[in-house]
XYZ file of C-alpha atoms in Angstrom:
784
model
C -16.467 20.117 -22.719
C -15.744 23.639 -23.034
C -18.869 25.940 -23.040
C -19.622 28.757 -25.360
C -21.152 30.761 -22.413
C -19.055 32.305 -19.614
C -18.597 32.577 -15.858
C -18.432 35.770 -13.640
C -15.255 36.761 -11.900
C -16.745 35.886 -8.525
C -17.012 32.266 -9.314
C -13.426 32.343 -10.884
C -12.101 33.877 -7.578
C -13.917 31.056 -5.698
C -12.363 28.484 -7.932
C -9.076 29.964 -7.557
C -9.295 30.130 -3.975
C -9.340 26.258 -3.890
C -5.637 26.058 -4.775
C -3.100 27.701 -2.618
C -0.648 29.963 -4.013
C 3.030 29.298 -4.708
C 5.552 29.958 -1.980
C 9.285 30.547 -2.171
C 11.515 28.148 -0.605
C 15.445 28.248 -0.454
C 15.848 25.581 -3.042
C 13.093 26.953 -5.430
C 9.204 27.115 -5.702
C 6.968 24.550 -4.430
C 3.252 23.814 -5.115
C 1.502 24.368 -1.856
C -1.485 22.225 -2.970
C 0.633 19.019 -3.500
C 0.229 16.830 -0.612
C 3.476 14.976 0.409
C 3.984 11.431 -0.976
C 6.647 9.265 0.367
C 8.567 6.367 -1.618
C 11.039 5.112 1.024
C 12.252 5.537 4.550
C 16.066 4.761 5.106
C 17.133 3.274 7.531
C 13.833 1.332 7.823
C 14.592 0.306 11.596
C 16.450 1.318 14.755
C 17.063 0.052 18.210
C 15.239 0.952 21.153
C 16.780 3.692 23.189
C 18.607 5.412 20.244
C 18.330 8.645 18.240
C 18.965 8.208 14.484
C 18.755 10.284 11.441
C 16.147 9.012 8.864
C 15.686 9.899 5.302
C 12.275 10.134 3.671
C 12.349 10.106 -0.026
C 9.314 11.220 -2.081
C 7.776 14.378 -3.835
C 5.768 17.241 -2.394
C 8.010 17.443 0.671
C 9.033 21.017 0.589
C 6.691 22.051 3.421
C 6.885 19.113 5.596
C 6.636 20.114 9.332
C 6.100 16.901 11.361
C 5.934 13.197 11.290
C 2.992 11.072 12.475
C 3.588 7.657 13.902
C 1.168 4.778 14.852
C 2.423 3.473 17.876
C 4.047 4.444 21.184
C 7.549 5.348 22.143
C 8.747 7.569 19.205
C 9.542 11.160 18.939
C 10.618 12.946 15.758
C 12.143 16.297 14.714
C 12.153 17.521 11.010
C 15.458 18.989 10.227
C 16.353 19.640 6.490
C 14.656 19.423 3.101
C 16.455 18.545 -0.175
C 15.013 18.818 -3.637
C 16.425 19.117 -7.133
C 18.073 22.483 -7.915
C 17.054 25.030 -10.743
C 19.856 25.364 -13.348
C 20.653 28.899 -11.922
C 21.064 27.579 -8.492
C 23.347 24.800 -9.695
C 25.506 27.287 -11.475
C 25.640 29.612 -8.425
C 26.525 26.815 -6.109
C 29.275 25.680 -8.628
C 30.796 29.163 -8.639
C 30.714 29.190 -4.726
C 32.424 25.836 -4.708
C 35.129 27.040 -7.067
C 35.855 29.923 -4.685
C 36.072 27.740 -1.768
C 38.277 25.272 -3.673
C 40.495 28.400 -4.729
C 40.598 29.519 -1.035
C 41.693 26.154 0.042
C 44.306 25.861 -2.511
C 45.719 29.226 -1.662
C 46.465 27.901 1.843
C 48.943 25.325 0.487
C 51.021 28.204 -1.282
C 53.339 30.622 0.295
C 51.748 33.956 0.614
C 52.947 36.836 -1.473
C 55.240 39.486 0.395
C 52.860 41.510 2.562
C 49.806 39.236 2.120
C 48.244 37.065 4.571
C 47.110 33.556 3.952
C 43.359 32.924 3.929
C 42.085 31.265 7.018
C 39.831 27.982 6.335
C 37.021 28.040 9.158
C 34.717 25.370 10.325
C 31.938 27.411 8.493
C 33.904 26.824 5.192
C 34.093 23.061 5.965
C 30.219 22.972 6.620
C 29.375 24.984 3.566
C 31.500 22.781 1.274
C 29.845 19.738 2.585
C 26.541 21.369 1.949
C 27.338 22.387 -1.688
C 28.756 18.828 -2.308
C 25.287 17.275 -1.341
C 23.148 19.780 -3.124
C 25.337 19.418 -6.414
C 25.303 15.810 -6.363
C 21.550 15.691 -5.923
C 20.883 18.191 -8.639
C 22.684 16.299 -11.366
C 21.188 12.956 -10.646
C 19.186 12.473 -13.960
C 18.270 8.974 -13.157
C 16.295 9.688 -9.850
C 12.667 8.977 -10.380
C 10.446 11.937 -9.848
C 8.311 9.957 -7.220
C 11.559 10.220 -4.927
C 13.411 13.168 -6.215
C 12.839 15.074 -2.863
C 14.173 14.070 0.454
C 13.440 15.064 4.079
C 15.943 14.370 6.975
C 14.211 13.527 10.466
C 15.643 13.042 13.733
C 13.942 10.226 15.255
C 14.401 9.104 18.893
C 13.134 5.746 20.224
C 12.300 5.386 24.073
C 14.200 2.621 25.909
C 10.856 0.971 26.447
C 9.324 1.473 22.974
C 7.596 -1.733 22.054
C 9.441 -3.811 19.417
C 7.742 -4.143 15.977
C 6.574 -2.142 13.138
C 5.339 1.518 13.139
C 3.493 3.352 10.387
C 4.978 6.636 9.701
C 3.462 9.614 7.646
C 4.759 13.143 6.650
C 2.616 15.960 7.452
C 2.560 19.415 5.935
C -0.097 22.393 5.630
C -0.800 20.630 2.276
C -1.918 17.466 3.909
C -0.878 13.932 5.217
C 1.244 11.310 3.235
C 0.603 7.782 2.435
C 2.141 5.460 5.264
C 5.569 3.445 5.228
C 6.743 1.091 7.594
C 9.463 1.410 10.316
C 10.667 -1.125 12.549
C 11.849 -0.761 16.333
C 14.078 -3.560 17.271
C 16.080 -4.921 20.196
C 19.368 -5.637 18.359
C 22.087 -3.270 17.420
C 21.688 -1.621 13.960
C 24.382 -1.044 11.352
C 23.336 1.268 8.448
C 25.374 2.595 5.597
C 25.522 6.281 4.600
C 22.245 7.270 2.700
C 22.747 7.057 -0.992
C 20.682 10.206 -1.592
C 23.293 12.979 -2.012
C 25.932 10.981 -3.468
C 24.275 9.055 -6.399
C 25.278 11.065 -9.632
C 28.105 9.933 -12.069
C 31.221 11.916 -10.881
C 31.805 13.474 -14.417
C 28.270 15.265 -14.006
C 29.177 17.102 -10.811
C 31.278 19.687 -12.633
C 35.064 20.082 -12.598
C 34.957 22.656 -9.856
C 32.615 20.979 -7.613
C 34.098 19.267 -4.455
C 33.765 15.540 -4.950
C 31.369 13.833 -2.486
C 32.628 10.937 -0.397
C 32.184 7.624 -2.383
C 30.252 4.750 -0.846
C 32.863 2.432 0.235
C 33.238 -0.797 -1.995
C 35.034 -2.718 0.937
C 32.881 -4.829 3.267
C 31.066 -3.491 6.319
C 32.343 -5.010 9.553
C 29.656 -5.910 12.012
C 29.224 -7.702 15.265
C 26.511 -10.418 15.563
C 23.735 -10.613 16.352
C 22.674 -7.347 14.622
C 20.357 -5.685 12.001
C 22.118 -4.337 8.911
C 20.585 -1.691 6.689
C 21.375 -0.579 3.091
C 20.326 0.880 -0.121
C 21.164 -0.785 -3.507
C 22.241 1.414 -6.367
C 22.336 0.233 -10.172
C 25.030 -2.595 -10.457
C 25.890 -2.452 -6.735
C 26.636 -5.501 -4.607
C 26.666 -4.590 -0.867
C 28.981 -6.696 1.326
C 28.791 -7.283 5.186
C 31.734 -8.878 7.104
C 31.349 -10.824 10.140
C 33.191 -13.567 12.213
C 31.566 -16.790 13.188
C 32.563 -20.279 14.996
C 32.221 -23.675 13.643
C 28.989 -25.297 14.433
C 26.972 -22.218 14.762
C 23.675 -21.854 12.946
C 23.707 -18.351 11.515
C 20.555 -16.975 10.242
C 20.380 -14.223 7.471
C 16.678 -13.030 6.935
C 15.933 -10.136 4.455
C 13.340 -7.539 4.800
C 13.081 -5.797 1.379
C 9.795 -6.433 -0.429
C 8.151 -6.626 3.114
C 9.394 -2.846 3.705
C 8.182 -1.423 0.302
C 5.812 -4.085 -1.141
C 5.257 -2.691 -4.784
C 7.232 -0.437 -7.021
C 5.130 1.224 -9.909
C 7.788 1.661 -12.286
C 9.742 -1.483 -11.813
C 9.519 -5.171 -12.925
C 8.673 -7.415 -11.213
C 7.467 -4.655 -9.047
C 9.681 -4.875 -6.107
C 13.456 -5.090 -5.102
C 14.164 -8.610 -5.766
C 17.044 -9.270 -3.222
C 19.540 -12.034 -3.527
C 21.908 -13.295 -0.697
C 25.185 -14.907 -1.226
C 27.678 -16.055 1.599
C 31.423 -16.510 0.895
C 34.295 -17.726 3.302
C 37.747 -15.999 3.644
C 38.972 -17.596 0.304
C 35.961 -16.166 -1.608
C 34.258 -19.758 -1.858
C 30.414 -19.751 -1.950
C 29.015 -21.193 1.130
C 25.226 -20.601 0.660
C 22.997 -18.809 -1.817
C 19.297 -17.843 -1.783
C 17.068 -15.685 -3.899
C 13.881 -16.281 -2.148
C 12.091 -18.057 0.706
C 9.474 -20.516 -0.958
C 6.893 -18.090 -2.088
C 8.309 -15.069 -0.364
C 10.458 -12.830 -2.631
C 12.519 -12.021 0.375
C 15.392 -14.484 0.686
C 16.600 -16.298 4.128
C 19.810 -18.036 4.575
C 20.280 -20.650 7.299
C 23.891 -21.599 7.580
C 25.603 -24.348 9.547
C 29.151 -22.684 9.959
C 31.703 -25.066 8.587
C 34.657 -23.708 10.357
C 35.872 -20.777 12.422
C 36.741 -17.599 10.619
C 35.516 -14.440 8.635
C 32.684 -14.652 6.176
C 31.206 -12.187 3.792
C 27.443 -11.763 3.032
C 26.697 -10.205 -0.204
C 23.324 -8.663 -1.021
C 22.161 -7.265 -4.588
C 19.184 -7.264 -6.863
C 18.720 -10.121 -8.884
C 18.767 -8.057 -12.189
C 21.526 -5.646 -10.614
C 18.847 -2.884 -10.653
C 19.053 -0.371 -8.023
C 18.060 3.165 -6.876
C 17.142 4.974 -3.510
C 13.994 2.970 -2.799
C 15.934 -0.500 -3.007
C 15.933 -0.575 0.690
C 16.850 -3.612 2.782
C 17.242 -4.677 6.502
C 18.886 -8.077 7.313
C 18.580 -9.896 10.675
C 22.015 -11.515 11.108
C 23.205 -13.729 13.856
C 22.545 -16.894 15.752
C 18.885 -16.028 15.717
C 15.890 -18.124 16.294
C 13.975 -18.825 13.055
C 10.397 -20.356 12.812
C 10.131 -22.148 9.385
C 6.594 -23.507 10.309
C 4.108 -24.272 12.998
C 0.994 -26.558 13.352
C -1.807 -26.377 13.249
C -1.955 -22.814 11.719
C -4.871 -21.578 13.618
C -7.363 -22.455 16.715
C -10.752 -21.565 18.113
C -11.174 -18.025 19.221
C -11.568 -17.869 23.147
C -9.362 -20.864 23.680
C -5.544 -21.319 24.142
C -3.907 -23.613 21.434
C -0.837 -25.900 21.518
C 1.285 -25.648 18.591
C 4.200 -27.477 17.401
C 7.192 -25.333 15.886
C 9.813 -26.120 13.372
C 13.093 -24.034 12.579
C 16.586 -23.332 13.730
C 17.964 -22.238 17.064
C 14.560 -22.721 18.826
C 14.484 -23.001 22.515
C 11.607 -25.639 22.323
C 9.543 -27.026 19.522
C 6.294 -26.805 21.718
C 4.331 -23.494 22.462
C 0.946 -22.381 23.664
C -0.889 -19.395 21.814
C -3.239 -17.885 24.289
C -6.336 -17.220 22.620
C -8.702 -16.609 25.543
C -9.405 -13.136 24.785
C -8.903 -13.245 21.080
C -11.697 -12.528 18.685
C -11.809 -14.177 15.402
C -8.961 -12.920 13.081
C -5.260 -13.068 12.517
C -2.441 -12.513 15.003
C 1.540 -12.728 14.725
C 3.370 -15.334 16.802
C 7.034 -15.260 17.718
C 9.314 -16.722 20.376
C 12.548 -16.040 21.952
C 15.879 -17.860 22.419
C 18.419 -16.670 25.100
C 16.563 -13.294 24.750
C 16.847 -13.099 21.100
C 13.444 -12.882 19.152
C 12.647 -14.763 16.360
C 10.567 -13.885 13.022
C 6.788 -13.436 13.170
C 4.532 -15.968 11.819
C 0.849 -15.737 11.072
C -1.993 -17.746 13.180
C -5.608 -17.648 12.736
C -8.444 -17.781 15.208
C -12.049 -18.651 14.041
C -15.372 -19.625 15.688
C -16.208 -22.679 13.966
C -15.350 -26.178 15.349
C -11.981 -27.690 14.642
C -10.176 -30.970 14.311
C -6.831 -32.150 13.155
C -6.652 -34.709 10.165
C -6.022 -38.336 11.239
C -4.319 -40.719 8.910
C -5.308 -42.492 6.689
C -7.199 -39.927 4.850
C -6.048 -40.385 1.094
C -8.309 -40.766 -1.795
C -8.395 -44.760 -1.193
C -9.669 -44.239 2.356
C -11.088 -40.691 2.686
C -11.837 -39.597 6.400
C -15.471 -39.253 7.128
C -16.290 -35.774 8.786
C -18.815 -34.721 11.348
C -21.539 -32.164 10.469
C -20.605 -28.899 8.913
C -19.468 -26.368 9.688
C -15.915 -27.711 10.430
C -12.373 -26.605 10.152
C -9.739 -29.160 9.453
C -6.189 -28.786 10.203
C -3.793 -30.853 8.105
C -0.699 -31.056 6.105
C 0.370 -32.373 2.664
C 3.020 -34.571 4.348
C 5.193 -35.719 1.210
C 5.197 -34.687 -2.464
C 2.302 -36.232 -4.370
C 0.141 -36.589 -1.116
C -3.704 -36.069 -1.449
C -5.820 -35.589 1.484
C -9.480 -36.786 1.074
C -12.546 -35.977 3.350
C -16.288 -36.998 3.023
C -19.016 -35.006 4.309
C -22.967 -34.875 3.729
C -24.431 -32.098 1.763
C -28.112 -31.379 1.159
C -29.511 -30.596 -2.313
C -29.625 -26.928 -3.223
C -28.143 -26.063 0.095
C -24.733 -23.982 -0.876
C -21.580 -25.090 0.586
C -18.275 -23.410 0.884
C -15.094 -25.253 0.600
C -11.839 -23.001 1.260
C -8.303 -23.657 1.884
C -6.350 -20.997 4.088
C -2.805 -21.895 3.765
C -0.678 -19.421 1.706
C -2.455 -16.499 3.496
C -0.953 -17.946 6.757
C 2.461 -18.298 5.199
C 2.384 -21.940 4.325
C 4.233 -22.815 1.225
C 1.204 -24.905 0.032
C -0.072 -24.108 -3.456
C -3.377 -25.896 -2.991
C -5.715 -27.438 -5.593
C -9.373 -28.708 -4.640
C -11.716 -31.102 -6.360
C -15.303 -31.819 -5.365
C -16.872 -35.045 -6.110
C -20.476 -35.732 -5.939
C -22.238 -38.732 -4.228
C -21.677 -40.764 -7.626
C -18.012 -40.065 -7.517
C -18.293 -37.476 -10.418
C -15.858 -34.301 -10.247
C -18.270 -31.436 -10.049
C -16.253 -28.608 -9.130
C -12.273 -27.867 -9.086
C -10.173 -24.956 -7.964
C -6.449 -23.911 -7.983
C -6.136 -20.251 -6.929
C -8.632 -17.910 -5.807
C -8.056 -13.941 -5.770
C -8.491 -12.497 -2.312
C -8.374 -8.892 -2.620
C -7.981 -8.635 1.221
C -4.680 -10.345 0.814
C -3.005 -7.543 -1.139
C 0.601 -8.188 -0.031
C 0.590 -11.655 -1.285
C 2.806 -12.197 -4.303
C 1.063 -15.384 -5.451
C -2.339 -16.049 -4.451
C -2.329 -19.676 -4.041
C -5.324 -20.706 -1.810
C -8.338 -22.604 -3.376
C -12.071 -22.046 -2.903
C -15.047 -23.668 -4.276
C -18.733 -22.423 -3.785
C -21.105 -25.117 -4.866
C -24.856 -25.629 -4.880
C -25.390 -29.473 -4.661
C -27.747 -31.018 -7.023
C -28.421 -33.992 -4.870
C -28.352 -34.944 -1.286
C -25.495 -37.414 -0.078
C -21.983 -37.758 0.894
C -19.643 -35.654 -1.296
C -15.853 -35.994 -1.365
C -13.353 -33.169 -1.356
C -9.845 -33.728 -2.497
C -6.855 -31.549 -1.359
C -3.415 -31.584 -2.864
C -0.481 -29.394 -3.895
C -0.808 -28.294 -7.398
C 3.066 -28.254 -7.752
C 3.317 -31.698 -6.405
C 5.320 -30.590 -3.602
C 4.853 -31.491 0.324
C 6.520 -31.849 3.589
C 6.054 -31.001 7.250
C 5.505 -27.240 6.708
C 3.028 -27.668 3.927
C 0.144 -27.007 6.458
C -3.578 -25.843 5.824
C -6.736 -24.963 7.119
C -9.695 -26.503 5.261
C -12.896 -24.696 5.960
C -16.153 -26.506 4.966
C -19.303 -24.813 5.957
C -22.742 -24.048 4.562
C -22.661 -20.704 2.777
C -22.845 -17.647 4.912
C -23.557 -14.444 2.721
C -21.476 -11.611 4.111
C -19.209 -8.705 2.951
C -16.116 -6.799 4.039
C -15.131 -3.146 2.986
C -11.999 -1.464 1.968
C -11.602 2.245 1.558
C -8.891 4.225 -0.419
C -6.762 6.161 0.045
C -5.999 5.875 3.901
C -4.849 9.777 3.879
C -7.802 12.140 2.919
C -6.643 15.654 2.326
C -9.551 18.170 1.657
C -10.762 21.807 2.279
C -13.932 22.348 4.286
C -16.846 22.632 2.132
C -15.362 21.032 -1.017
C -15.775 17.281 -2.045
C -13.013 15.019 -2.207
C -13.277 11.511 -4.182
C -12.785 8.227 -2.505
C -13.221 4.575 -3.252
C -14.909 2.008 -1.352
C -14.443 -1.684 -2.214
C -17.081 -4.389 -1.460
C -15.466 -7.795 -0.850
C -18.666 -10.064 -1.217
C -18.648 -13.435 0.269
C -20.842 -16.700 -0.434
C -23.345 -15.200 -2.946
C -24.032 -11.851 -1.134
C -25.140 -9.315 -3.854
C -27.182 -7.011 -2.012
C -26.935 -3.181 -1.561
C -24.667 -1.752 1.107
C -25.268 1.700 2.601
C -22.171 3.648 3.648
C -21.645 6.127 6.560
C -18.803 7.959 8.163
C -17.884 9.170 11.683
C -15.296 11.143 13.280
C -14.061 12.414 16.500
C -14.579 16.158 15.732
C -16.245 18.271 12.895
C -18.909 16.942 10.557
C -18.159 14.644 7.795
C -20.622 13.849 4.969
C -20.687 11.366 2.226
C -22.271 12.117 -1.176
C -23.236 8.805 -3.174
C -22.705 6.608 -0.229
C -24.282 3.366 -1.454
C -22.614 0.347 -3.116
C -25.426 -0.810 -5.566
C -26.476 -4.428 -5.720
C -23.960 -6.743 -7.163
C -21.321 -3.953 -7.556
C -17.767 -4.556 -6.185
C -16.831 -1.042 -5.737
C -18.075 2.671 -5.863
C -16.518 6.111 -6.173
C -18.189 8.596 -3.903
C -17.145 12.048 -2.343
C -16.385 13.188 1.181
C -16.932 16.866 2.490
C -16.504 18.215 5.833
C -17.452 21.463 7.830
C -14.272 21.189 10.046
C -11.849 24.114 9.982
C -8.219 23.636 8.609
C -5.315 23.654 10.960
C -6.479 20.965 13.522
C -4.539 17.658 13.585
C -5.413 14.775 11.285
C -8.632 13.271 12.528
C -9.130 9.552 12.674
C -12.518 8.548 11.100
C -14.327 5.349 10.449
C -16.234 4.351 7.332
C -18.756 1.493 7.923
C -21.172 -0.299 5.503
C -24.748 -1.388 6.630
C -26.409 -4.191 4.698
C -29.275 -6.842 5.292
C -27.823 -10.322 5.814
C -30.203 -13.276 6.360
C -32.849 -11.144 7.292
C -30.841 -9.085 10.052
C -29.083 -5.646 9.466
C -25.199 -6.007 9.812
C -22.743 -3.436 9.976
C -19.177 -3.887 8.900
C -16.287 -1.240 9.411
C -13.938 -0.526 6.451
C -10.446 -1.245 6.417
C -8.378 1.721 5.237
C -6.120 0.911 2.303
C -3.890 2.487 -0.308
C -4.124 1.426 -3.955
C -0.574 0.419 -4.874
C 0.688 -0.122 -8.427
C 3.020 -2.976 -9.320
C 5.118 -3.101 -12.473
C 3.175 -0.381 -14.349
C -0.023 -2.301 -14.486
C -1.313 -4.305 -11.550
C -3.132 -2.744 -8.550
C -3.231 -3.958 -4.974
C -4.949 -2.851 -1.953
C -2.465 -2.586 0.735
C -3.979 -2.122 4.166
C -3.075 0.771 6.637
C -3.673 1.214 10.458
C -5.793 4.275 10.378
C -8.090 6.242 8.049
C -7.130 9.781 8.483
C -8.712 13.208 7.452
C -6.614 16.260 7.207
C -8.319 19.779 6.450
C -5.941 21.800 4.630
C -5.776 25.455 3.680
C -7.484 28.562 5.011
C -10.988 27.112 4.711
C -12.871 28.884 7.504
C -16.068 30.165 6.163
C -15.322 28.783 2.593
C -17.747 26.522 0.638
C -17.753 25.326 -2.853
C -19.392 27.520 -5.229
C -21.182 24.883 -7.129
C -24.094 22.596 -5.976
C -26.429 20.165 -7.639
C -30.118 21.662 -8.068
C -31.633 18.270 -9.421
C -32.134 15.400 -7.023
C -30.312 12.318 -7.872
C -30.311 9.574 -9.055
C -29.605 10.628 -12.749
C -31.624 8.273 -14.893
C -30.100 7.524 -18.404
C -32.328 5.825 -20.795
C -30.783 4.307 -23.983
C -29.078 6.904 -25.956
C -31.374 9.690 -25.165
C -29.710 12.794 -23.578
C -30.023 13.383 -19.805
C -29.668 16.831 -18.173
C -28.527 17.836 -14.719
C -28.541 21.423 -13.566
C -25.686 22.910 -11.086
C -26.014 26.242 -9.380
C -23.224 28.613 -10.436
C -22.627 32.407 -9.786
C -23.808 34.916 -12.340
C -22.082 34.685 -15.899
C -19.919 37.208 -17.646
C -19.240 37.351 -21.278
C -15.520 37.031 -21.421
C -15.176 33.801 -19.163
C -15.907 30.128 -20.083
C -16.309 26.756 -18.180
C -14.878 23.388 -18.664
C -16.451 20.218 -17.120
C -15.184 16.454 -17.466
C -16.166 13.250 -16.020
C -13.300 11.762 -13.761
C -12.743 8.171 -14.569
C -16.439 7.594 -15.702
C -17.730 4.114 -16.583
C -17.537 2.676 -19.927
C -20.725 3.596 -21.878
C -21.547 6.956 -20.121
C -20.454 10.197 -21.639
C -20.612 14.012 -20.615
C -21.398 15.352 -24.019
C -22.331 19.169 -23.356
C -21.993 21.845 -20.709
C -23.849 24.998 -21.045
C -24.551 28.007 -18.697
C -28.084 29.093 -18.674
C -28.603 32.288 -16.396
C -27.088 31.179 -13.043
C -27.177 27.416 -13.729
C -24.935 25.020 -15.563
C -26.550 22.490 -17.421
C -24.709 19.091 -18.015
C -25.802 16.811 -20.677
C -25.023 12.933 -20.353
C -25.639 9.976 -22.559
C -25.368 6.269 -22.226
C -24.565 3.739 -24.957
C -26.656 0.775 -24.569
C -24.029 -1.227 -26.254
C -21.711 -0.658 -23.666
C -23.509 -0.536 -20.528
C -26.656 -2.502 -19.628
C -29.987 -1.564 -18.127
C -30.004 -1.807 -14.506
C -26.266 -0.705 -13.913
C -26.095 1.887 -10.960
C -23.109 3.894 -9.587
C -21.761 7.338 -9.110
C -20.332 9.948 -11.518
C -17.714 12.119 -10.437
C -17.314 15.441 -12.259
C -14.768 18.012 -12.237
C -15.523 21.884 -13.326
C -12.897 24.519 -13.889
C -13.226 28.060 -15.256
C -11.157 29.763 -18.228
C -9.730 32.958 -17.045
C -10.683 36.030 -18.997
C -8.080 37.975 -21.141
C -8.558 40.825 -18.639
C -7.797 38.471 -15.641
C -4.882 36.977 -17.604
C -3.363 40.287 -18.149
C -3.286 40.895 -14.449
C -1.067 37.902 -13.715
C 0.724 35.134 -15.658
C -0.031 32.335 -13.239
C -2.497 30.208 -15.131
C -5.063 30.475 -17.854
C -7.482 28.002 -16.237
C -8.635 28.148 -12.688
C -8.203 24.787 -10.834
C -11.082 22.149 -10.912
C -13.832 21.982 -8.398
C -15.335 18.362 -7.841
C -19.022 18.206 -7.696
C -20.937 15.985 -5.089
C -20.880 12.425 -6.444
C -23.849 11.913 -8.849
C -25.722 8.574 -8.335
C -26.879 7.353 -11.554
C -29.092 4.266 -13.008
C -29.322 2.951 -16.435
C -32.977 2.510 -17.641
C -34.077 0.298 -20.517
C -36.088 1.458 -23.446
C -39.365 -0.545 -23.767
C -39.861 -1.806 -27.369
C -43.550 -2.725 -26.685
C -44.454 0.843 -24.992
C -43.148 3.645 -27.305
C -45.181 6.228 -25.212
C -43.535 5.213 -22.050
C -40.153 5.718 -23.968
C -41.472 9.399 -25.084
C -42.339 9.992 -21.461
C -38.780 9.023 -20.204
C -37.132 11.108 -22.589
C -39.188 14.166 -21.919
C -38.567 13.808 -18.253
C -34.686 13.480 -18.758
């Protein structure tokens, strides 16, 4: 809402100070207040003890000066930045390219009498290659803005760098980026040339521009075992050629969606890889487009005869672009396709049985003596070659394995709850059944954990009361903590028994499938009210004294609906939360974070925690850092990160936000009556104005007016009782910006409005109007 009153130039100066000025780059102007965002890393892996060039694609990368890595054994050096050119820069490069072409052509012609043939130098070769790259990049009009820039980084892995994933982020004076995965491996890595500079149609590069080297259509030859990396462009099929011997069991396992789990602007929301293996005659030997529920395909091939084979990979819909990244583990590698049981008791070792290919043994012991409850990844080796990693869970409740018979005609009788049952749906159509005693009015939880532990089981639960009547069923339950699952397929029932007695639970596969790998962990227990927390984003970039919005999600369990008080702690500096409370029954809250730390220090790891009363005891839970990733234009998922990092950006020493709240929250909104909130601002001036707006406000609450009165800004809110019910609580996020005066605009054309400032989060509460007590209604309206 734009006011009819005006602000002083001192406020506008303070507002303008919140956004850093433009700075010139060799490839154009870059907004300094745009923190880096990365969409892909290519290649997404390398072998221990090697040095490789890695391309980060994204936006806001012009001022990237460092790479942060979660995990040891990695050093990096930022080399170059590439971003789309302006039209003038493109024309200048084309003219320079024409001159270089003319110089090279003159060398092939006999010089005129008395003339000297021009000399072609190494500098000319280098400059021609640079022009090819820049011009090819500029005219790629199909390049998505989110990956339109690129940074090249030299990455060195120590010989003893621990194998496994690393979390990379780009750092600049404008902040820290989102994380992406990079894998440290033990096998040789084969990577094709990055697609970034050479993706424009040839006809668009200009007749005088030197043509870039084409991506080779012939297969790449690799020696097994190895990791093979590549990028898929529109309509492209990559081919990898290798030699194999009859009787070998060759594994080809793809990482694609596991590298970049969600694409915001693509359907189904990830690179859907397809694998096809052909022999020397071009005959198809094997094909796969997924691995059960996992969109990333895996081939297990019994080689029929000695010879040369070609592995093809492409997108199922023949889409492609720079962020369609893949890695393929290829060779006679061990592959675990299943293990049983899927978990064990924390503090104890667990014997497990393995299924798969090229395994040295089908028995293993997982050491849980120092393990707390939670999940880990297990892998094994055969002849020094590593297998894939599979999930394994540790819990505190007693456990037992199922014992046949336990079908519906002869259900197994269980001991007292709580209990975890490890079982399998052994064959298509199998139904496992278990009987347990439950007391009336004592809530019980029956939960399957299978898909979340990489089992192909798509479970279905039925609960029968002591009379044999089905009283509850469930197929799939959405677990927001499992944000990487493409299909949530685990079942859960929360039930309050009406009568005491023996109840029966049936467990089956909803797709009527089954087999030795269709394992599950069935949790049966009394309800335990509890909660988990998630916080987004995982990289918070802010200036000292200003307020940065963040979102905290409460994953409530077993009927817990109480309030959660939030706090934050860092290693250095002072961090403060405004609106740090998740109201009763609410699943999320937006709040603001501020700090008094100065800019220029390294990103700081902080922890956000929540405190609540559970069963009469105060319990504390630490929030897991996440990033909100969009899938296919519509769906949102919480993807976990290793660290919650805060970066204080800009020259913030001594700077503080010029706006502060004068009225103590919470803001109480009553029916449709207006409610006012005062904000302190500098003195007003008659030729400047103010703009205030709600940021993602809740449905039913509106910011209807903003008026400057003296040195205060008055914000007026209303609540629509038809859209938001009494008792609702939460926070409001308000952003304020100032209109520049005509005199100030005449001094410089940069912008007509100063950048927005975020106010501290404003807690609110919806109150009901009383039909029986009109005097109370009048009192509430007057107080508001």
